[in-house]
PDB file of C-alpha atoms in Angstrom:
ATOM      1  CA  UNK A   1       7.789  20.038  -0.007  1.00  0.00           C
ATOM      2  CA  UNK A   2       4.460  18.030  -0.590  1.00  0.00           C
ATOM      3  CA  UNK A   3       1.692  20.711  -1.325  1.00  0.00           C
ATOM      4  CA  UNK A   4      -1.071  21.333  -3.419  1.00  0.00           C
ATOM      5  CA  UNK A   5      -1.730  25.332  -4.771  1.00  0.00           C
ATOM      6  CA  UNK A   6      -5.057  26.434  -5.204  1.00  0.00           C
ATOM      7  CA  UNK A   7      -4.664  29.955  -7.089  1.00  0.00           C
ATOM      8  CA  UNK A   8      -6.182  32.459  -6.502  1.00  0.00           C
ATOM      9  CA  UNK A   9      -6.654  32.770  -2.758  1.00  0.00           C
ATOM     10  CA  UNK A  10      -9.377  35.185  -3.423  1.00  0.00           C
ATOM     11  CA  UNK A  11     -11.404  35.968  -6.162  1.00  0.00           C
ATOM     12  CA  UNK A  12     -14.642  38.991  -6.928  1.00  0.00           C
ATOM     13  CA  UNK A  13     -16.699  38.702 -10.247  1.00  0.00           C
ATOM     14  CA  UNK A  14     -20.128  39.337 -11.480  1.00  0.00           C
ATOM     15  CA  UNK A  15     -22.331  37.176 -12.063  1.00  0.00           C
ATOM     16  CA  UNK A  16     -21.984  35.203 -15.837  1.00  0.00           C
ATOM     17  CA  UNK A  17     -18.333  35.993 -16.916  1.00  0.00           C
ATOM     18  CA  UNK A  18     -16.459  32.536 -17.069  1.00  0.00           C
ATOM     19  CA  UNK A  19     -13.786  31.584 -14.582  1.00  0.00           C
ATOM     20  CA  UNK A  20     -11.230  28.900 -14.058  1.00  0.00           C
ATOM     21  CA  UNK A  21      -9.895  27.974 -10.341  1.00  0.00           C
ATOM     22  CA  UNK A  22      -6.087  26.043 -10.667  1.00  0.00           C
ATOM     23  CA  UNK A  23      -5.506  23.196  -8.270  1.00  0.00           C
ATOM     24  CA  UNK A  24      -1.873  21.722  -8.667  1.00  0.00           C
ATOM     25  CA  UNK A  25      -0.237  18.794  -6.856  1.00  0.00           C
ATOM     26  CA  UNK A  26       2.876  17.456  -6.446  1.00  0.00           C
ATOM     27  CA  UNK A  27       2.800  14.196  -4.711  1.00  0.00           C
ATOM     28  CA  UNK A  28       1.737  11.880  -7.706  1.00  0.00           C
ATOM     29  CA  UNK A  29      -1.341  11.282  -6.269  1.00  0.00           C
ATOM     30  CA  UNK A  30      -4.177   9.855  -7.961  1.00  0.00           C
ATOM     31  CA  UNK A  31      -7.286  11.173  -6.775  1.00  0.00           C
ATOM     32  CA  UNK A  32      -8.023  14.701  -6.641  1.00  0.00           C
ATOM     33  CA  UNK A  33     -11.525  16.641  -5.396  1.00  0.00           C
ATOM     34  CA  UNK A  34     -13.032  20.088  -5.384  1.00  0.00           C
ATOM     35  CA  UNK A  35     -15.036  21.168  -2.228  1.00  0.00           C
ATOM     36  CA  UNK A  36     -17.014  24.042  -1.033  1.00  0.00           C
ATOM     37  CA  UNK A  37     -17.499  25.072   2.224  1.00  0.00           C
ATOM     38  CA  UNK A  38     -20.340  26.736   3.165  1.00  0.00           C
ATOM     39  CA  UNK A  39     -21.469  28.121   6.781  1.00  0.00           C
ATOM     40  CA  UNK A  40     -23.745  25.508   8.545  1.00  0.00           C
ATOM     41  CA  UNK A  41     -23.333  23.023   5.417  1.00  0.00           C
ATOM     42  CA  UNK A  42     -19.548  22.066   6.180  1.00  0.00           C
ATOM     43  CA  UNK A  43     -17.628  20.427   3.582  1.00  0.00           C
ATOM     44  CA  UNK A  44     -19.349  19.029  -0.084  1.00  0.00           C
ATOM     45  CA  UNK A  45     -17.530  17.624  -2.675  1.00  0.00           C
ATOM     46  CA  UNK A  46     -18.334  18.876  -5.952  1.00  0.00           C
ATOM     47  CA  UNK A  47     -16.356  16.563  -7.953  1.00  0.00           C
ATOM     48  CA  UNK A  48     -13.827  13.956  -7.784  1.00  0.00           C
ATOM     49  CA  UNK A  49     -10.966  12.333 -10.245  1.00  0.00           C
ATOM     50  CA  UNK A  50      -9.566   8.871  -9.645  1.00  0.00           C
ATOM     51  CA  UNK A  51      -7.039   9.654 -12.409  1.00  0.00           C
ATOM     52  CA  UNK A  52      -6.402  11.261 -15.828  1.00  0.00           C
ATOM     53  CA  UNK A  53      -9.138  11.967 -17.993  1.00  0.00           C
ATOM     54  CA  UNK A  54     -11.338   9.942 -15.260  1.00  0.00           C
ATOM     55  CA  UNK A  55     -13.664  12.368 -13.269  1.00  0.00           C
ATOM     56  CA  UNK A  56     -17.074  11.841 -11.402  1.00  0.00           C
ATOM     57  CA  UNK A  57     -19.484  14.331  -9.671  1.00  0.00           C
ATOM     58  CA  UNK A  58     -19.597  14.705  -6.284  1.00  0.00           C
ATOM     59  CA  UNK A  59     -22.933  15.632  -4.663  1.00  0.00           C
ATOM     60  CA  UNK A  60     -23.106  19.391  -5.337  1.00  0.00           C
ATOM     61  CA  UNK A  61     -21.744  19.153  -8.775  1.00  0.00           C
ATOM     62  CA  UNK A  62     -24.453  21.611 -10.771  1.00  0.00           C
ATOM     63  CA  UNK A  63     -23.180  24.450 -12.018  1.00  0.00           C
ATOM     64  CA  UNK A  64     -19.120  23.183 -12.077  1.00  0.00           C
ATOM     65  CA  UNK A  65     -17.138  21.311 -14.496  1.00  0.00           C
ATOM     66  CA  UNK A  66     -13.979  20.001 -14.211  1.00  0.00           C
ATOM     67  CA  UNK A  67     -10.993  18.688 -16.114  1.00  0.00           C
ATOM     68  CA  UNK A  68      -7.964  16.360 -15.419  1.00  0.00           C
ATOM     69  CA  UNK A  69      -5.449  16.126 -18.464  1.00  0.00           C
ATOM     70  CA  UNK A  70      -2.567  15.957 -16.780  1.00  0.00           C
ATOM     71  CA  UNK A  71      -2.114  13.712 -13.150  1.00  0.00           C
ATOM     72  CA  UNK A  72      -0.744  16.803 -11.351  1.00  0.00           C
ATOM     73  CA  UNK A  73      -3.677  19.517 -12.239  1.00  0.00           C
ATOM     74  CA  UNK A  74      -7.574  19.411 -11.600  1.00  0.00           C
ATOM     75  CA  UNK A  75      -8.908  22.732 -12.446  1.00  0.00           C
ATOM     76  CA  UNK A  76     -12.185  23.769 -11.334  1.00  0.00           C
ATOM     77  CA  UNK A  77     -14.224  25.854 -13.957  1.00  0.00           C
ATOM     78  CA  UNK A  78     -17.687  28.057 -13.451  1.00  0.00           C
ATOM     79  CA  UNK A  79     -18.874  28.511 -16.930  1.00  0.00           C
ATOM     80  CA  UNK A  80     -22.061  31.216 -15.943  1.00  0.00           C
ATOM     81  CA  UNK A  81     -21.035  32.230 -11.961  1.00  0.00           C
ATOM     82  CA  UNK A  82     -23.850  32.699  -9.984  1.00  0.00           C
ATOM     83  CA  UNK A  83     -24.245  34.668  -6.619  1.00  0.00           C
ATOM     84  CA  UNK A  84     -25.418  30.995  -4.798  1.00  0.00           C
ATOM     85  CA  UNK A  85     -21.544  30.021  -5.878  1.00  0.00           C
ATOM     86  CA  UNK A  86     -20.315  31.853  -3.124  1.00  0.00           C
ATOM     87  CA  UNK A  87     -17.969  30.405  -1.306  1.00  0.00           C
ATOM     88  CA  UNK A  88     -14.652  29.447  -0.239  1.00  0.00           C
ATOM     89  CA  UNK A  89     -13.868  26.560  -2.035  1.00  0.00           C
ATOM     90  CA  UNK A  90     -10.816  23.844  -1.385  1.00  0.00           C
ATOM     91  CA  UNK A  91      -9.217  21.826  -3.320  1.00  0.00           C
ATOM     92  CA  UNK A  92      -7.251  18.225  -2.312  1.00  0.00           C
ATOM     93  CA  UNK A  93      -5.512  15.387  -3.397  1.00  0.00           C
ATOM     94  CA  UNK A  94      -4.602  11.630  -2.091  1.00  0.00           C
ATOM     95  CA  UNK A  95      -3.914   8.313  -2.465  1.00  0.00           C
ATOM     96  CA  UNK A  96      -6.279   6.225  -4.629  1.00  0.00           C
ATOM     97  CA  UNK A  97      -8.919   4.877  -2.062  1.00  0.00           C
ATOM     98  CA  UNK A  98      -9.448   1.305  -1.795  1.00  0.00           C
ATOM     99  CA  UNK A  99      -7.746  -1.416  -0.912  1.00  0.00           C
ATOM    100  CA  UNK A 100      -8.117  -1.585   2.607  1.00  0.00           C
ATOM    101  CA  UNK A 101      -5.590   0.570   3.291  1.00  0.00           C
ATOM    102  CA  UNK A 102      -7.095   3.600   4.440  1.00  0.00           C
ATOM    103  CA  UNK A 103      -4.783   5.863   3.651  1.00  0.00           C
ATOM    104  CA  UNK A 104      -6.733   8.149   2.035  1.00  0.00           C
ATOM    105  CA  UNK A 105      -5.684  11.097   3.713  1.00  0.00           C
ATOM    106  CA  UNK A 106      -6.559  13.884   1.723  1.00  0.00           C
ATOM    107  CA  UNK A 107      -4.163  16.834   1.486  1.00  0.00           C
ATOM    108  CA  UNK A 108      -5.840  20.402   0.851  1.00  0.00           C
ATOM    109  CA  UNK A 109      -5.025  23.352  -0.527  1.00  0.00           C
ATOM    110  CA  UNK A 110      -5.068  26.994   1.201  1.00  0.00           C
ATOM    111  CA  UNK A 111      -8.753  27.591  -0.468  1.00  0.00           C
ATOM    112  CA  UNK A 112     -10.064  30.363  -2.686  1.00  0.00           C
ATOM    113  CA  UNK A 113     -12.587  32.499  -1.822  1.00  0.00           C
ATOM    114  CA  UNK A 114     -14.767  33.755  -4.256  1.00  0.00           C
ATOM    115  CA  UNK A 115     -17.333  36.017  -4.513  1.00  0.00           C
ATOM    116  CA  UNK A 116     -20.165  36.326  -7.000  1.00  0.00           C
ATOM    117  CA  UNK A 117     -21.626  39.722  -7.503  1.00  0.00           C
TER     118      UNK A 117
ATOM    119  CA  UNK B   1     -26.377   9.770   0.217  1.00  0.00           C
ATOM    120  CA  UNK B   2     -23.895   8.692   2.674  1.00  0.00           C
ATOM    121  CA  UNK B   3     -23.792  10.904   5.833  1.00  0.00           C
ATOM    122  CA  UNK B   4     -21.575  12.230   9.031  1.00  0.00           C
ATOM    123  CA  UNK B   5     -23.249  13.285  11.557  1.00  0.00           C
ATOM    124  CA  UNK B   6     -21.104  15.047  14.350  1.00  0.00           C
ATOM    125  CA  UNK B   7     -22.360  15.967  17.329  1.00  0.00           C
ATOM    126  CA  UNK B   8     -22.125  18.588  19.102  1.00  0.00           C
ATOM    127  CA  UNK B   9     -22.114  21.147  16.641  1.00  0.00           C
ATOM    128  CA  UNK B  10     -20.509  23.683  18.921  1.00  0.00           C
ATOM    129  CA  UNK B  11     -18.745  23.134  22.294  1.00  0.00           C
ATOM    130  CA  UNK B  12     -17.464  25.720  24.178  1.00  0.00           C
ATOM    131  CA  UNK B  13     -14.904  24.617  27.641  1.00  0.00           C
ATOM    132  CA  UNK B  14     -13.044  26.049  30.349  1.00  0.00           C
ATOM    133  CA  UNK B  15      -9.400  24.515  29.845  1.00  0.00           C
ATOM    134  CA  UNK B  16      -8.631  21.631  31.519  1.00  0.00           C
ATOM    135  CA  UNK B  17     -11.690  20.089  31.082  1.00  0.00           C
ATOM    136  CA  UNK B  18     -12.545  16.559  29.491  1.00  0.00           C
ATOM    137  CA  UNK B  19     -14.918  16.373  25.645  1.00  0.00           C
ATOM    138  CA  UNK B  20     -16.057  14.172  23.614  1.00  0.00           C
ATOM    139  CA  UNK B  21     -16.805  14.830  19.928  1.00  0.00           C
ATOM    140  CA  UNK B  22     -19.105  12.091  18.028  1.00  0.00           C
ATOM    141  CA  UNK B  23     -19.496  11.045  14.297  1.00  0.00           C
ATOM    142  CA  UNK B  24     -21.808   8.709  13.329  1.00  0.00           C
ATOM    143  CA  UNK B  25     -23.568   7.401  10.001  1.00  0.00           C
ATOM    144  CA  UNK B  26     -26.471   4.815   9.083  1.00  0.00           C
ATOM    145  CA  UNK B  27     -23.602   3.274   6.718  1.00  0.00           C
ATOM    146  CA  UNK B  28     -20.294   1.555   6.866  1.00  0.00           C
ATOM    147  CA  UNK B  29     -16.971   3.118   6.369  1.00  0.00           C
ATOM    148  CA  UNK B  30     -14.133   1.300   4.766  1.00  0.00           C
ATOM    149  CA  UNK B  31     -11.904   4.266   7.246  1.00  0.00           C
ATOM    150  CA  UNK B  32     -12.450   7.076   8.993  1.00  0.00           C
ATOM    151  CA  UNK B  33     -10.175  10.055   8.975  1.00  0.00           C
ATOM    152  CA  UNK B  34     -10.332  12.916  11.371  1.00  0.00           C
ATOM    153  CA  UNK B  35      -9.272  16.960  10.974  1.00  0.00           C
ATOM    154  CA  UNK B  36      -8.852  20.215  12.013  1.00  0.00           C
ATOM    155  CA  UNK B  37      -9.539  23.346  10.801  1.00  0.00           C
ATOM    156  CA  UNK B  38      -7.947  26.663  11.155  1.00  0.00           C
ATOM    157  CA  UNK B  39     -10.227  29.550  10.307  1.00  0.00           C
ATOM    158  CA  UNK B  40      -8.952  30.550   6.220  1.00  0.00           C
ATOM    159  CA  UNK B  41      -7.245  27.200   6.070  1.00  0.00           C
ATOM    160  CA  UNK B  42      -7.655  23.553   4.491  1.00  0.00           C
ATOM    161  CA  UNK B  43      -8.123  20.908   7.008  1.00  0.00           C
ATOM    162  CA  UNK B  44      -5.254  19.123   7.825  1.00  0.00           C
ATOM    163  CA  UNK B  45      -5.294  15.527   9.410  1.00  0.00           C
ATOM    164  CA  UNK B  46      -5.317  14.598  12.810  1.00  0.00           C
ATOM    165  CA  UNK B  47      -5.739  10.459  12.153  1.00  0.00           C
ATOM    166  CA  UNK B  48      -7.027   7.451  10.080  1.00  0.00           C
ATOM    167  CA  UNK B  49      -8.474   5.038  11.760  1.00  0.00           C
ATOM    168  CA  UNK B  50      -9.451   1.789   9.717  1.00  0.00           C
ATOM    169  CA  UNK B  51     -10.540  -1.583  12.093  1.00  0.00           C
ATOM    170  CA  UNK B  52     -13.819  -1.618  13.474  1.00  0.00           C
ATOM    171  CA  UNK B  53     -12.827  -1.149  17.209  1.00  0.00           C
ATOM    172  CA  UNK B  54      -9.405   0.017  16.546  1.00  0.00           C
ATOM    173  CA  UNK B  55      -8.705   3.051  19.394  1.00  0.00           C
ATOM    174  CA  UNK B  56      -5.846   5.157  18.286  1.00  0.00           C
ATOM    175  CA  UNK B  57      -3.867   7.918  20.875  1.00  0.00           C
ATOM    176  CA  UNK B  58      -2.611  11.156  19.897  1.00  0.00           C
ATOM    177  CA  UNK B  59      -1.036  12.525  23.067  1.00  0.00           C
ATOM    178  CA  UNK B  60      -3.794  13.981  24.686  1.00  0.00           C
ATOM    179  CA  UNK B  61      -6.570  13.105  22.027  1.00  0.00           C
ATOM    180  CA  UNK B  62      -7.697   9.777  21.618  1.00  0.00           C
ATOM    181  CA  UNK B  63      -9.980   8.357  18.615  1.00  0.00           C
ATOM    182  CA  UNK B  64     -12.306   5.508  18.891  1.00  0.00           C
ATOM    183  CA  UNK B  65     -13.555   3.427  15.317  1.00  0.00           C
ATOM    184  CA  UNK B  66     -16.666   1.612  16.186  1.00  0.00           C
ATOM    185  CA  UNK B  67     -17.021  -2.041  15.861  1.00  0.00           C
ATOM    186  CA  UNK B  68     -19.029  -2.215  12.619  1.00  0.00           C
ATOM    187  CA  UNK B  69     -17.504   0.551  11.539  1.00  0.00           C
ATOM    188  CA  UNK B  70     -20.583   3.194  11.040  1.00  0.00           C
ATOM    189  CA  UNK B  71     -19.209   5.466  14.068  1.00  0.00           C
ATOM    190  CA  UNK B  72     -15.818   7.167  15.451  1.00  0.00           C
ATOM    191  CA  UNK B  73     -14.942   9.338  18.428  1.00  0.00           C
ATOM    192  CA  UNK B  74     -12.697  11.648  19.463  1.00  0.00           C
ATOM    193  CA  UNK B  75     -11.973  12.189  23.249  1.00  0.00           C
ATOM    194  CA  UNK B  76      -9.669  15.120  24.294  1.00  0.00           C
ATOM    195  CA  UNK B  77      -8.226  15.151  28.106  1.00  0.00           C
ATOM    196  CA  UNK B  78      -7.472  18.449  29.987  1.00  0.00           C
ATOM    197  CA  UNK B  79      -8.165  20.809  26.358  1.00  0.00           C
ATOM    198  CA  UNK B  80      -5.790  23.234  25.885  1.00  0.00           C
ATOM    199  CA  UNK B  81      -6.458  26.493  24.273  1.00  0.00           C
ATOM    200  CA  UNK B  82      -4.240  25.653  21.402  1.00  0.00           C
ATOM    201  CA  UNK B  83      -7.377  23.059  20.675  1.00  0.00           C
ATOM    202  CA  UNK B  84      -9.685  25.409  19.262  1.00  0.00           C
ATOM    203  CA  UNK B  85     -10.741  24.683  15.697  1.00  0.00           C
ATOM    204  CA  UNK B  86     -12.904  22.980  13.731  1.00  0.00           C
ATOM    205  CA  UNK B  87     -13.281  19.088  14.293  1.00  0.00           C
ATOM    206  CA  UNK B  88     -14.197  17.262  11.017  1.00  0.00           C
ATOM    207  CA  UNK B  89     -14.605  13.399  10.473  1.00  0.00           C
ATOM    208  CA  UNK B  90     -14.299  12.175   6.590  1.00  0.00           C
ATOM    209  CA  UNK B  91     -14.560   8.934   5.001  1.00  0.00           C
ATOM    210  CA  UNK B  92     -15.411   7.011   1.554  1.00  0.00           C
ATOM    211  CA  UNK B  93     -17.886   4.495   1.650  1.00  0.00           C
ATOM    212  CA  UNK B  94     -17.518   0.941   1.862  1.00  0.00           C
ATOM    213  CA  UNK B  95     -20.111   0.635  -0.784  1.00  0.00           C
ATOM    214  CA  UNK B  96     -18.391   1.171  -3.926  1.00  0.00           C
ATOM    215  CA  UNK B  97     -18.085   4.725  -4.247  1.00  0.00           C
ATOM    216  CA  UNK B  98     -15.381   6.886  -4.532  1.00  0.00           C
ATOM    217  CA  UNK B  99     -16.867   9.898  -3.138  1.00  0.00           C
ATOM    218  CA  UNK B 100     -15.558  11.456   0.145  1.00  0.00           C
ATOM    219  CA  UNK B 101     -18.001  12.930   2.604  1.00  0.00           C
ATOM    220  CA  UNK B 102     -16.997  15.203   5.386  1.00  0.00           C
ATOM    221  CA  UNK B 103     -19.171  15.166   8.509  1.00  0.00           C
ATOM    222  CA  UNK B 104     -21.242  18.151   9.952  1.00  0.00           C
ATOM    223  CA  UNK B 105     -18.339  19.606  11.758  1.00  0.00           C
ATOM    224  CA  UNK B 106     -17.560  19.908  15.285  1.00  0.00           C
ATOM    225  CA  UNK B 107     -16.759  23.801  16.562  1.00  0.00           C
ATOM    226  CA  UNK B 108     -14.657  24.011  19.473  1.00  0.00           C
ATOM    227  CA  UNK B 109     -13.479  26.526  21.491  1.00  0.00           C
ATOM    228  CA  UNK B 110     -11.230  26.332  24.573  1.00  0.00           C
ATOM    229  CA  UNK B 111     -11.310  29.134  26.849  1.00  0.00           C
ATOM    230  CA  UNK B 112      -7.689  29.805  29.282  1.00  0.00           C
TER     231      UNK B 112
END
């Protein structure tokens, strides 16, 4: 079954202690992202990987980092959590964009929500 | 910054009755996708639409890609309660980047 696994679903810390968000895929796709979804503020990607070892920022990257060493993982890491970081945060995959094919359609994961005490 | 802008932001209908849900932007889109969102779910897609003036059906929802392709709608006949959700247009630019922007969101709620 085409998926992608965000773990953990749901996620409490304090504020500073380091943690790491998984986002697997397995339909070989190319391009992977990291959004947060906030209430009134909808959807904002955070950052974006056309493939491995290539990643850009999206346009709420500050305070993220990201890391694509393999095709089929894109984690999402919060080095110093803060309590403006939360949020329940989704993670997708697709096709490479381009090409005038538009299919791009991005396939997301169930979300983590975390919260930052 | 590119930008969606949906409108309206909330909707709330008797079933049966007719809607229309816009997205617009001061830029071109190479495509247009649209969603839906369950509450504690990712969004999952409803349609792509890609030709400026290309009008796609899906049974009782029908999406509309404007002509110079900066604007999409989504038209739902006789909504059903099963229609509630969250109504979210996404794209990449035409312009070179590889970003993907999600639109304001639509909220809509059908009531039996």
């Amino acid at each position: 079954e085409a998926q992608v696994t965000q773990n953990p679903r749901y996620l409490i810390t304090v504020t500073g202690k380091k943690l790491t968000v998984t986002c697997s895929q397995n339909m070989n796709h190319e391009y992977m992202s990291w959004y947060r979804q906030d209430p009134g503020l909808g959807l904002r990607q955070i950052y974006y990987s056309m493939n491995v070892e290539v990643t850009d920022k999206g346009d709420v990257p500050e305070g993220y980092k990201v890391s694509r060493k393999e095709k089929r993982n894109f984690p999402l890491i919060l080095e110093s959590p803060s309590p403006n970081q939360t949020s329940l945060y989704f993670c997708a995959s697709s096709l490479i964009p381009g090409g005038g094919l538009g299919n791009t359609e991005a396939f997301f994961g169930q979300g983590t929500r975390l919260t930052v005490v | 910054t590119q930008l969606l802008e949906q409108s309206p932001q909330f909707l709330s209908i008797q079933e049966g009755e007719n809607l229309t849900v816009y997205c617009n932007s001061s830029s071109v889109f190479s495509s247009l996708q649209w969603y839906r969102q369950e509450p504690g779910e990712g969004p999952v897609l409803l349609v792509t639409v890609v030709t400026g003036g290309e009008v796609k059906k899906l049974k009782r929802l029908t999406f509309q890609f404007g002509d110079a392709r900066k604007d999409s709608s989504l038209h739902i006949t006789a909504a059903q309660p099963g229609d509630t959700g969250l109504y979210l247009c996404a794209g990449h630019g035409a312009s070179g980047t590889y970003k993907y922007i999600f639109g304001t969101g639509t909220r809509l709620k059908v009531l039996a």
